[in-house]
Amino acid sequence: PPWYIATLLGAWAGEAVPMGLGLDFAIPLAFLAMIAPALRTTAHLAAAITGFVAALVFSGLPFNLGLIVGGLLGMMAGAEVERRRDG
């Protein structure tokens, strides 16, 4: 029953998404839905939030380097939070 209920809710929510958004909207949401349950510690949250914000801030860099910079800064932030927690 939970599967059927979730499928029905997903179908209703999918109808609310405008047709113009398409996969540009759905793929990041699917990725977020897969990753969100894994964010359990403060280091994970710091890495995710820092990476997200940095990728947006640096999105104007050529060759899509904003995503690479965001990922690197996110990993650095998560490592620093974990280092401070353990030390």
PDB file of C-alpha atoms in Angstrom:
ATOM      1  CA  PRO A   1       0.000   0.000   0.000  1.00  0.00           C
ATOM      2  CA  PRO A   2       2.723   2.616   0.726  1.00  0.00           C
ATOM      3  CA  TRP A   3       4.138   2.051  -2.773  1.00  0.00           C
ATOM      4  CA  TYR A   4       0.736   2.659  -4.371  1.00  0.00           C
ATOM      5  CA  ILE A   5       0.126   5.761  -2.286  1.00  0.00           C
ATOM      6  CA  ALA A   6       3.575   7.185  -3.111  1.00  0.00           C
ATOM      7  CA  THR A   7       3.038   6.452  -6.815  1.00  0.00           C
ATOM      8  CA  LEU A   8      -0.301   8.233  -6.756  1.00  0.00           C
ATOM      9  CA  LEU A   9       1.194  11.240  -4.953  1.00  0.00           C
ATOM     10  CA  GLY A  10       4.057  11.313  -7.461  1.00  0.00           C
ATOM     11  CA  ALA A  11       1.643  11.263 -10.371  1.00  0.00           C
ATOM     12  CA  TRP A  12      -0.345  14.147  -8.908  1.00  0.00           C
ATOM     13  CA  ALA A  13       2.819  16.135  -8.179  1.00  0.00           C
ATOM     14  CA  GLY A  14       4.075  15.415 -11.696  1.00  0.00           C
ATOM     15  CA  GLU A  15       0.941  16.907 -13.176  1.00  0.00           C
ATOM     16  CA  ALA A  16       1.665  20.161 -11.311  1.00  0.00           C
ATOM     17  CA  VAL A  17       5.074  20.576 -13.004  1.00  0.00           C
ATOM     18  CA  PRO A  18       4.812  22.765 -16.123  1.00  0.00           C
ATOM     19  CA  MET A  19       5.624  21.012 -19.405  1.00  0.00           C
ATOM     20  CA  GLY A  20       8.362  23.533 -20.247  1.00  0.00           C
ATOM     21  CA  LEU A  21      10.618  22.386 -17.403  1.00  0.00           C
ATOM     22  CA  GLY A  22      11.020  18.790 -18.579  1.00  0.00           C
ATOM     23  CA  LEU A  23      14.172  16.872 -17.688  1.00  0.00           C
ATOM     24  CA  ASP A  24      16.053  20.013 -16.694  1.00  0.00           C
ATOM     25  CA  PHE A  25      13.789  20.035 -13.660  1.00  0.00           C
ATOM     26  CA  ALA A  26      13.335  16.313 -13.053  1.00  0.00           C
ATOM     27  CA  ILE A  27      16.953  15.107 -13.081  1.00  0.00           C
ATOM     28  CA  PRO A  28      18.204  17.375 -10.245  1.00  0.00           C
ATOM     29  CA  LEU A  29      15.123  16.460  -8.197  1.00  0.00           C
ATOM     30  CA  ALA A  30      15.760  12.748  -8.714  1.00  0.00           C
ATOM     31  CA  PHE A  31      19.402  13.211  -7.696  1.00  0.00           C
ATOM     32  CA  LEU A  32      18.353  15.157  -4.598  1.00  0.00           C
ATOM     33  CA  ALA A  33      15.842  12.448  -3.662  1.00  0.00           C
ATOM     34  CA  MET A  34      18.584   9.807  -3.858  1.00  0.00           C
ATOM     35  CA  ILE A  35      21.186  11.817  -1.932  1.00  0.00           C
ATOM     36  CA  ALA A  36      19.076  13.443   0.796  1.00  0.00           C
ATOM     37  CA  PRO A  37      18.699  10.311   2.971  1.00  0.00           C
ATOM     38  CA  ALA A  38      22.499   9.930   3.066  1.00  0.00           C
ATOM     39  CA  LEU A  39      23.003  13.352   4.683  1.00  0.00           C
ATOM     40  CA  ARG A  40      23.152  12.212   8.285  1.00  0.00           C
ATOM     41  CA  THR A  41      26.056  14.060   9.932  1.00  0.00           C
ATOM     42  CA  THR A  42      26.924  17.725  10.181  1.00  0.00           C
ATOM     43  CA  ALA A  43      29.952  17.102   7.967  1.00  0.00           C
ATOM     44  CA  HIS A  44      27.690  15.682   5.248  1.00  0.00           C
ATOM     45  CA  LEU A  45      25.328  18.630   5.525  1.00  0.00           C
ATOM     46  CA  ALA A  46      28.174  21.144   5.446  1.00  0.00           C
ATOM     47  CA  ALA A  47      29.648  19.483   2.361  1.00  0.00           C
ATOM     48  CA  ALA A  48      26.308  19.387   0.545  1.00  0.00           C
ATOM     49  CA  ILE A  49      25.294  22.950   1.351  1.00  0.00           C
ATOM     50  CA  THR A  50      28.743  24.391   0.608  1.00  0.00           C
ATOM     51  CA  GLY A  51      29.008  22.477  -2.649  1.00  0.00           C
ATOM     52  CA  PHE A  52      25.523  23.561  -3.718  1.00  0.00           C
ATOM     53  CA  VAL A  53      26.073  27.243  -2.954  1.00  0.00           C
ATOM     54  CA  ALA A  54      29.570  27.279  -4.474  1.00  0.00           C
ATOM     55  CA  ALA A  55      28.356  25.582  -7.655  1.00  0.00           C
ATOM     56  CA  LEU A  56      25.691  28.268  -8.012  1.00  0.00           C
ATOM     57  CA  VAL A  57      28.116  31.100  -7.262  1.00  0.00           C
ATOM     58  CA  PHE A  58      30.710  29.805  -9.725  1.00  0.00           C
ATOM     59  CA  SER A  59      28.249  28.670 -12.403  1.00  0.00           C
ATOM     60  CA  GLY A  60      29.537  31.355 -14.757  1.00  0.00           C
ATOM     61  CA  LEU A  61      32.998  29.817 -15.048  1.00  0.00           C
ATOM     62  CA  PRO A  62      33.911  28.448 -18.478  1.00  0.00           C
ATOM     63  CA  PHE A  63      33.824  24.726 -19.312  1.00  0.00           C
ATOM     64  CA  ASN A  64      31.318  24.074 -16.472  1.00  0.00           C
ATOM     65  CA  LEU A  65      34.118  24.452 -13.950  1.00  0.00           C
ATOM     66  CA  GLY A  66      31.630  25.863 -11.436  1.00  0.00           C
ATOM     67  CA  LEU A  67      30.451  22.336 -10.700  1.00  0.00           C
ATOM     68  CA  ILE A  68      34.027  21.133 -10.176  1.00  0.00           C
ATOM     69  CA  VAL A  69      34.820  24.101  -7.912  1.00  0.00           C
ATOM     70  CA  GLY A  70      31.601  23.515  -5.965  1.00  0.00           C
ATOM     71  CA  GLY A  71      32.436  19.853  -5.485  1.00  0.00           C
ATOM     72  CA  LEU A  72      35.962  20.603  -4.314  1.00  0.00           C
ATOM     73  CA  LEU A  73      34.828  23.317  -1.900  1.00  0.00           C
ATOM     74  CA  GLY A  74      32.080  21.049  -0.589  1.00  0.00           C
ATOM     75  CA  MET A  75      34.556  18.242   0.097  1.00  0.00           C
ATOM     76  CA  MET A  76      36.908  20.673   1.807  1.00  0.00           C
ATOM     77  CA  ALA A  77      34.101  22.019   3.997  1.00  0.00           C
ATOM     78  CA  GLY A  78      32.974  18.526   4.989  1.00  0.00           C
ATOM     79  CA  ALA A  79      36.529  17.476   5.809  1.00  0.00           C
ATOM     80  CA  GLU A  80      37.072  20.612   7.885  1.00  0.00           C
ATOM     81  CA  VAL A  81      33.871  20.105   9.871  1.00  0.00           C
ATOM     82  CA  GLU A  82      34.854  16.507  10.545  1.00  0.00           C
ATOM     83  CA  ARG A  83      38.413  17.504  11.505  1.00  0.00           C
ATOM     84  CA  ARG A  84      37.134  20.092  13.985  1.00  0.00           C
ATOM     85  CA  ARG A  85      34.626  17.630  15.429  1.00  0.00           C
ATOM     86  CA  ASP A  86      37.243  14.922  15.987  1.00  0.00           C
ATOM     87  CA  GLY A  87      40.028  17.204  17.156  1.00  0.00           C
TER      88      GLY A  87
END
